[in-house]
Amino acid sequence: MTKHDKKPRMSLKPISVVNSMSYEDFISLFGNVIEHCSLCAAAVWRDRPFSDVNSLHKSFCQFADQLPIGGKEGILRLHPDLAGRLAMSGGLTNESTKEQQSAGLNTLTDQEKKTMHHLNQQYKQKFGFPFVICARENKKEAILTGLERRLNNSGETEAVTGVEEVKKICRLRLLDIVDSSSKL
Ligand SMILES: NC(=O)N[C@H]1NC(=O)NC1=O
């Protein structure tokens, strides 16, 4: 462990170990790969055995895709605002904290914070759910321009676009847990 590591990294699980998990263990390990939505992991468990991390990800995607629009919106509502109140008060999940930091959202200038807050509020007012984007695949500038651009879309387009971003977040979270070289 170098002096920069806060805690030892969890060792990556081979897919064979994932496949042999009880649903209780599976939910506790994968319950937040879709933010605050352990229901997704509870449903996906029945798709075992998974041939690899991609097939596990596919099951999460299929579960999200088959939800009616209200269910998709529900998944989005479980996400915290980017650089919002929870981020400021340290109330985010560990995953979200790391993701928001990787986009540089912890280094916003006062003006950027104001703009982000204003656009987030406008977005929620228009659509009834928060703006969601995969923070690990974007930097703060791209997030701000994306937020402004996506405000022009319809609610249905945004529910689908938001869930596509949730699927990207989910994939990166799964890769932090499962050894991607392991196969059934
Ligand atoms: N609102 C939003 O996009 N939140 C998320 N994005 C991300 O990468 N992690 C999150 O929690």
PDB file of C-alpha atoms and ligand atoms in Angstrom:
ATOM      1  CA  MET A   1       0.000   0.000   0.000  1.00  0.00           C
ATOM      2  CA  THR A   2       1.477   3.390  -0.911  1.00  0.00           C
ATOM      3  CA  LYS A   3       1.026   6.371   1.379  1.00  0.00           C
ATOM      4  CA  HIS A   4      -1.539   7.727  -1.113  1.00  0.00           C
ATOM      5  CA  ASP A   5      -3.959   4.807  -0.738  1.00  0.00           C
ATOM      6  CA  LYS A   6      -6.702   5.507   1.790  1.00  0.00           C
ATOM      7  CA  LYS A   7      -7.592   1.816   2.202  1.00  0.00           C
ATOM      8  CA  PRO A   8      -6.537  -1.449   0.579  1.00  0.00           C
ATOM      9  CA  ARG A   9      -8.396  -2.153  -2.695  1.00  0.00           C
ATOM     10  CA  MET A  10     -10.966  -4.900  -2.459  1.00  0.00           C
ATOM     11  CA  SER A  11      -9.651  -7.876  -4.415  1.00  0.00           C
ATOM     12  CA  LEU A  12     -11.494  -8.432  -7.692  1.00  0.00           C
ATOM     13  CA  LYS A  13     -13.882 -11.387  -7.605  1.00  0.00           C
ATOM     14  CA  PRO A  14     -13.659 -14.094 -10.282  1.00  0.00           C
ATOM     15  CA  ILE A  15     -16.987 -14.711 -12.038  1.00  0.00           C
ATOM     16  CA  SER A  16     -17.090 -18.265 -10.576  1.00  0.00           C
ATOM     17  CA  VAL A  17     -17.240 -16.745  -7.085  1.00  0.00           C
ATOM     18  CA  VAL A  18     -19.996 -14.352  -8.188  1.00  0.00           C
ATOM     19  CA  ASN A  19     -21.978 -17.252  -9.640  1.00  0.00           C
ATOM     20  CA  SER A  20     -21.854 -19.201  -6.392  1.00  0.00           C
ATOM     21  CA  MET A  21     -23.078 -16.357  -4.174  1.00  0.00           C
ATOM     22  CA  SER A  22     -26.249 -16.505  -2.122  1.00  0.00           C
ATOM     23  CA  TYR A  23     -28.672 -13.757  -3.024  1.00  0.00           C
ATOM     24  CA  GLU A  24     -27.955 -12.034   0.283  1.00  0.00           C
ATOM     25  CA  ASP A  25     -24.220 -11.832  -0.515  1.00  0.00           C
ATOM     26  CA  PHE A  26     -24.915 -10.889  -4.135  1.00  0.00           C
ATOM     27  CA  ILE A  27     -27.176  -8.006  -3.096  1.00  0.00           C
ATOM     28  CA  SER A  28     -24.691  -6.780  -0.539  1.00  0.00           C
ATOM     29  CA  LEU A  29     -21.876  -6.784  -3.156  1.00  0.00           C
ATOM     30  CA  PHE A  30     -23.829  -5.449  -6.163  1.00  0.00           C
ATOM     31  CA  GLY A  31     -26.666  -3.558  -4.450  1.00  0.00           C
ATOM     32  CA  ASN A  32     -25.225  -0.173  -5.409  1.00  0.00           C
ATOM     33  CA  VAL A  33     -23.920  -0.791  -8.938  1.00  0.00           C
ATOM     34  CA  ILE A  34     -27.122   1.035  -9.829  1.00  0.00           C
ATOM     35  CA  GLU A  35     -27.199   3.829  -7.269  1.00  0.00           C
ATOM     36  CA  HIS A  36     -29.401   3.016  -4.235  1.00  0.00           C
ATOM     37  CA  CYS A  37     -31.253   0.386  -6.290  1.00  0.00           C
ATOM     38  CA  SER A  38     -30.640  -2.948  -4.618  1.00  0.00           C
ATOM     39  CA  LEU A  39     -33.877  -4.128  -6.284  1.00  0.00           C
ATOM     40  CA  CYS A  40     -31.890  -4.304  -9.547  1.00  0.00           C
ATOM     41  CA  ALA A  41     -29.304  -6.658  -8.012  1.00  0.00           C
ATOM     42  CA  ALA A  42     -32.058  -8.679  -6.337  1.00  0.00           C
ATOM     43  CA  ALA A  43     -33.706  -9.200  -9.739  1.00  0.00           C
ATOM     44  CA  VAL A  44     -30.486  -9.862 -11.692  1.00  0.00           C
ATOM     45  CA  TRP A  45     -29.375 -12.659  -9.304  1.00  0.00           C
ATOM     46  CA  ARG A  46     -31.873 -15.016 -10.975  1.00  0.00           C
ATOM     47  CA  ASP A  47     -29.953 -14.740 -14.291  1.00  0.00           C
ATOM     48  CA  ARG A  48     -26.970 -16.754 -12.926  1.00  0.00           C
ATOM     49  CA  PRO A  49     -24.723 -18.244 -14.085  1.00  0.00           C
ATOM     50  CA  PHE A  50     -22.990 -15.311 -15.784  1.00  0.00           C
ATOM     51  CA  SER A  51     -20.282 -16.187 -18.320  1.00  0.00           C
ATOM     52  CA  ASP A  52     -18.238 -13.090 -17.470  1.00  0.00           C
ATOM     53  CA  VAL A  53     -18.544  -9.493 -16.266  1.00  0.00           C
ATOM     54  CA  ASN A  54     -20.065  -8.469 -19.617  1.00  0.00           C
ATOM     55  CA  SER A  55     -22.898 -10.943 -19.255  1.00  0.00           C
ATOM     56  CA  LEU A  56     -23.477  -9.709 -15.697  1.00  0.00           C
ATOM     57  CA  HIS A  57     -23.621  -6.137 -17.006  1.00  0.00           C
ATOM     58  CA  LYS A  58     -26.005  -7.218 -19.778  1.00  0.00           C
ATOM     59  CA  SER A  59     -28.436  -8.554 -17.157  1.00  0.00           C
ATOM     60  CA  PHE A  60     -28.442  -5.227 -15.307  1.00  0.00           C
ATOM     61  CA  CYS A  61     -28.991  -3.410 -18.617  1.00  0.00           C
ATOM     62  CA  GLN A  62     -31.854  -5.705 -19.628  1.00  0.00           C
ATOM     63  CA  PHE A  63     -33.523  -5.186 -16.266  1.00  0.00           C
ATOM     64  CA  ALA A  64     -33.299  -1.389 -16.626  1.00  0.00           C
ATOM     65  CA  ASP A  65     -34.382  -1.455 -20.300  1.00  0.00           C
ATOM     66  CA  GLN A  66     -37.528  -3.481 -19.710  1.00  0.00           C
ATOM     67  CA  LEU A  67     -38.832  -1.059 -17.066  1.00  0.00           C
ATOM     68  CA  PRO A  68     -41.717   1.170 -18.094  1.00  0.00           C
ATOM     69  CA  ILE A  69     -40.909   4.850 -18.367  1.00  0.00           C
ATOM     70  CA  GLY A  70     -42.010   5.436 -14.741  1.00  0.00           C
ATOM     71  CA  GLY A  71     -39.542   2.777 -13.548  1.00  0.00           C
ATOM     72  CA  LYS A  72     -36.717   4.323 -15.578  1.00  0.00           C
ATOM     73  CA  GLU A  73     -37.524   7.715 -14.071  1.00  0.00           C
ATOM     74  CA  GLY A  74     -37.538   6.062 -10.634  1.00  0.00           C
ATOM     75  CA  ILE A  75     -33.984   4.797 -11.154  1.00  0.00           C
ATOM     76  CA  LEU A  76     -32.894   8.320 -12.099  1.00  0.00           C
ATOM     77  CA  ARG A  77     -34.566   9.767  -8.977  1.00  0.00           C
ATOM     78  CA  LEU A  78     -32.326   7.569  -6.830  1.00  0.00           C
ATOM     79  CA  HIS A  79     -29.277   9.501  -8.086  1.00  0.00           C
ATOM     80  CA  PRO A  80     -27.803  12.441  -6.207  1.00  0.00           C
ATOM     81  CA  ASP A  81     -27.358  15.788  -7.944  1.00  0.00           C
ATOM     82  CA  LEU A  82     -23.902  16.384  -9.356  1.00  0.00           C
ATOM     83  CA  ALA A  83     -22.081  18.826  -7.059  1.00  0.00           C
ATOM     84  CA  GLY A  84     -25.325  19.174  -5.117  1.00  0.00           C
ATOM     85  CA  ARG A  85     -26.221  19.476  -1.459  1.00  0.00           C
ATOM     86  CA  LEU A  86     -25.236  15.880  -0.605  1.00  0.00           C
ATOM     87  CA  ALA A  87     -21.850  16.280  -2.295  1.00  0.00           C
ATOM     88  CA  MET A  88     -21.228  19.462  -0.295  1.00  0.00           C
ATOM     89  CA  SER A  89     -22.169  17.808   3.010  1.00  0.00           C
ATOM     90  CA  GLY A  90     -20.218  14.565   2.430  1.00  0.00           C
ATOM     91  CA  GLY A  91     -23.457  12.561   2.209  1.00  0.00           C
ATOM     92  CA  LEU A  92     -22.796  10.753  -1.076  1.00  0.00           C
ATOM     93  CA  THR A  93     -22.182   7.008  -1.414  1.00  0.00           C
ATOM     94  CA  ASN A  94     -18.456   6.125  -1.697  1.00  0.00           C
ATOM     95  CA  GLU A  95     -18.928   5.286  -5.363  1.00  0.00           C
ATOM     96  CA  SER A  96     -20.576   8.608  -6.163  1.00  0.00           C
ATOM     97  CA  THR A  97     -17.949  10.551  -4.219  1.00  0.00           C
ATOM     98  CA  LYS A  98     -15.108   9.000  -6.242  1.00  0.00           C
ATOM     99  CA  GLU A  99     -16.965   9.481  -9.530  1.00  0.00           C
ATOM    100  CA  GLN A 100     -17.770  13.135  -8.907  1.00  0.00           C
ATOM    101  CA  GLN A 101     -14.156  13.763  -7.871  1.00  0.00           C
ATOM    102  CA  SER A 102     -12.821  12.079 -11.017  1.00  0.00           C
ATOM    103  CA  ALA A 103     -14.790  14.589 -13.114  1.00  0.00           C
ATOM    104  CA  GLY A 104     -13.296  17.445 -11.080  1.00  0.00           C
ATOM    105  CA  LEU A 105     -16.650  18.380  -9.559  1.00  0.00           C
ATOM    106  CA  ASN A 106     -14.948  18.910  -6.193  1.00  0.00           C
ATOM    107  CA  THR A 107     -12.886  21.706  -7.744  1.00  0.00           C
ATOM    108  CA  LEU A 108     -15.681  23.854  -9.203  1.00  0.00           C
ATOM    109  CA  THR A 109     -15.206  27.605  -8.970  1.00  0.00           C
ATOM    110  CA  ASP A 110     -17.942  29.562  -7.176  1.00  0.00           C
ATOM    111  CA  GLN A 111     -19.308  30.636 -10.561  1.00  0.00           C
ATOM    112  CA  GLU A 112     -19.339  27.034 -11.852  1.00  0.00           C
ATOM    113  CA  LYS A 113     -21.098  25.894  -8.660  1.00  0.00           C
ATOM    114  CA  LYS A 114     -23.791  28.521  -9.177  1.00  0.00           C
ATOM    115  CA  THR A 115     -24.253  27.562 -12.840  1.00  0.00           C
ATOM    116  CA  MET A 116     -24.411  23.837 -12.001  1.00  0.00           C
ATOM    117  CA  HIS A 117     -26.941  24.436  -9.233  1.00  0.00           C
ATOM    118  CA  HIS A 118     -29.097  26.645 -11.442  1.00  0.00           C
ATOM    119  CA  LEU A 119     -29.065  24.181 -14.378  1.00  0.00           C
ATOM    120  CA  ASN A 120     -29.722  21.185 -12.094  1.00  0.00           C
ATOM    121  CA  GLN A 121     -32.761  22.970 -10.654  1.00  0.00           C
ATOM    122  CA  GLN A 122     -34.071  23.887 -14.105  1.00  0.00           C
ATOM    123  CA  TYR A 123     -33.578  20.301 -15.272  1.00  0.00           C
ATOM    124  CA  LYS A 124     -35.452  18.826 -12.275  1.00  0.00           C
ATOM    125  CA  GLN A 125     -38.236  21.335 -12.641  1.00  0.00           C
ATOM    126  CA  LYS A 126     -38.690  20.480 -16.310  1.00  0.00           C
ATOM    127  CA  PHE A 127     -38.398  16.673 -16.108  1.00  0.00           C
ATOM    128  CA  GLY A 128     -39.229  15.691 -12.519  1.00  0.00           C
ATOM    129  CA  PHE A 129     -35.994  13.711 -12.100  1.00  0.00           C
ATOM    130  CA  PRO A 130     -32.311  14.709 -11.761  1.00  0.00           C
ATOM    131  CA  PHE A 131     -29.773  15.080 -14.548  1.00  0.00           C
ATOM    132  CA  VAL A 132     -27.639  11.924 -14.686  1.00  0.00           C
ATOM    133  CA  ILE A 133     -24.378  11.503 -16.575  1.00  0.00           C
ATOM    134  CA  CYS A 134     -21.465   9.086 -16.168  1.00  0.00           C
ATOM    135  CA  ALA A 135     -19.047  11.357 -14.306  1.00  0.00           C
ATOM    136  CA  ARG A 136     -16.068   9.046 -14.804  1.00  0.00           C
ATOM    137  CA  GLU A 137     -16.392   9.453 -18.578  1.00  0.00           C
ATOM    138  CA  ASN A 138     -16.676  13.252 -18.500  1.00  0.00           C
ATOM    139  CA  LYS A 139     -14.894  16.278 -17.136  1.00  0.00           C
ATOM    140  CA  LYS A 140     -16.689  19.152 -15.412  1.00  0.00           C
ATOM    141  CA  GLU A 141     -16.745  21.321 -18.575  1.00  0.00           C
ATOM    142  CA  ALA A 142     -18.388  18.521 -20.617  1.00  0.00           C
ATOM    143  CA  ILE A 143     -20.889  17.935 -17.804  1.00  0.00           C
ATOM    144  CA  LEU A 144     -21.911  21.605 -17.734  1.00  0.00           C
ATOM    145  CA  THR A 145     -22.309  21.831 -21.522  1.00  0.00           C
ATOM    146  CA  GLY A 146     -24.128  18.452 -21.613  1.00  0.00           C
ATOM    147  CA  LEU A 147     -26.529  19.625 -18.929  1.00  0.00           C
ATOM    148  CA  GLU A 148     -27.308  22.792 -20.845  1.00  0.00           C
ATOM    149  CA  ARG A 149     -27.780  20.893 -24.119  1.00  0.00           C
ATOM    150  CA  ARG A 150     -29.931  18.107 -22.674  1.00  0.00           C
ATOM    151  CA  LEU A 151     -32.301  20.635 -21.094  1.00  0.00           C
ATOM    152  CA  ASN A 152     -33.713  21.111 -24.620  1.00  0.00           C
ATOM    153  CA  ASN A 153     -34.766  17.451 -24.980  1.00  0.00           C
ATOM    154  CA  SER A 154     -38.174  15.899 -24.311  1.00  0.00           C
ATOM    155  CA  GLY A 155     -38.859  14.085 -21.020  1.00  0.00           C
ATOM    156  CA  GLU A 156     -38.992  10.716 -22.762  1.00  0.00           C
ATOM    157  CA  THR A 157     -35.635  11.270 -24.495  1.00  0.00           C
ATOM    158  CA  GLU A 158     -34.106  12.311 -21.177  1.00  0.00           C
ATOM    159  CA  ALA A 159     -35.459   9.276 -19.282  1.00  0.00           C
ATOM    160  CA  VAL A 160     -33.878   7.000 -21.908  1.00  0.00           C
ATOM    161  CA  THR A 161     -30.640   9.036 -22.145  1.00  0.00           C
ATOM    162  CA  GLY A 162     -30.350   9.136 -18.350  1.00  0.00           C
ATOM    163  CA  VAL A 163     -30.725   5.350 -18.128  1.00  0.00           C
ATOM    164  CA  GLU A 164     -28.045   4.904 -20.828  1.00  0.00           C
ATOM    165  CA  GLU A 165     -25.729   6.909 -18.539  1.00  0.00           C
ATOM    166  CA  VAL A 166     -26.765   4.757 -15.546  1.00  0.00           C
ATOM    167  CA  LYS A 167     -25.713   1.697 -17.579  1.00  0.00           C
ATOM    168  CA  LYS A 168     -22.256   3.220 -18.186  1.00  0.00           C
ATOM    169  CA  ILE A 169     -21.913   4.019 -14.464  1.00  0.00           C
ATOM    170  CA  CYS A 170     -23.024   0.448 -13.670  1.00  0.00           C
ATOM    171  CA  ARG A 171     -20.390  -1.057 -16.020  1.00  0.00           C
ATOM    172  CA  LEU A 172     -17.548   0.879 -14.396  1.00  0.00           C
ATOM    173  CA  ARG A 173     -18.788  -0.023 -10.912  1.00  0.00           C
ATOM    174  CA  LEU A 174     -18.965  -3.728 -11.907  1.00  0.00           C
ATOM    175  CA  LEU A 175     -15.384  -3.547 -13.219  1.00  0.00           C
ATOM    176  CA  ASP A 176     -14.322  -2.317  -9.765  1.00  0.00           C
ATOM    177  CA  ILE A 177     -15.766  -5.501  -8.244  1.00  0.00           C
ATOM    178  CA  VAL A 178     -15.395  -8.346 -10.766  1.00  0.00           C
ATOM    179  CA  ASP A 179     -12.188  -9.615 -12.415  1.00  0.00           C
ATOM    180  CA  SER A 180     -12.896  -8.875 -16.095  1.00  0.00           C
ATOM    181  CA  SER A 181     -10.447 -11.553 -17.285  1.00  0.00           C
ATOM    182  CA  SER A 182     -12.351 -14.347 -15.545  1.00  0.00           C
ATOM    183  CA  LYS A 183     -14.699 -16.527 -17.614  1.00  0.00           C
ATOM    184  CA  LEU A 184     -17.097 -19.303 -16.771  1.00  0.00           C
TER     185      LEU A 184
HETATM  186  N1  LIG B   1     -26.504  12.839 -11.059  1.00  0.00           N
HETATM  187  C1  LIG B   1     -25.546  11.987 -11.489  1.00  0.00           C
HETATM  188  O1  LIG B   1     -25.225  11.897 -12.667  1.00  0.00           O
HETATM  189  N2  LIG B   1     -24.957  11.228 -10.542  1.00  0.00           N
HETATM  190  C2  LIG B   1     -24.005  10.268 -10.841  1.00  0.00           C
HETATM  191  N3  LIG B   1     -23.165  10.230 -11.946  1.00  0.00           N
HETATM  192  C3  LIG B   1     -22.109   9.458 -11.628  1.00  0.00           C
HETATM  193  O2  LIG B   1     -21.190   9.153 -12.387  1.00  0.00           O
HETATM  194  N4  LIG B   1     -22.200   9.057 -10.322  1.00  0.00           N
HETATM  195  C4  LIG B   1     -23.331   9.579  -9.775  1.00  0.00           C
HETATM  196  O3  LIG B   1     -23.733   9.488  -8.637  1.00  0.00           O
END
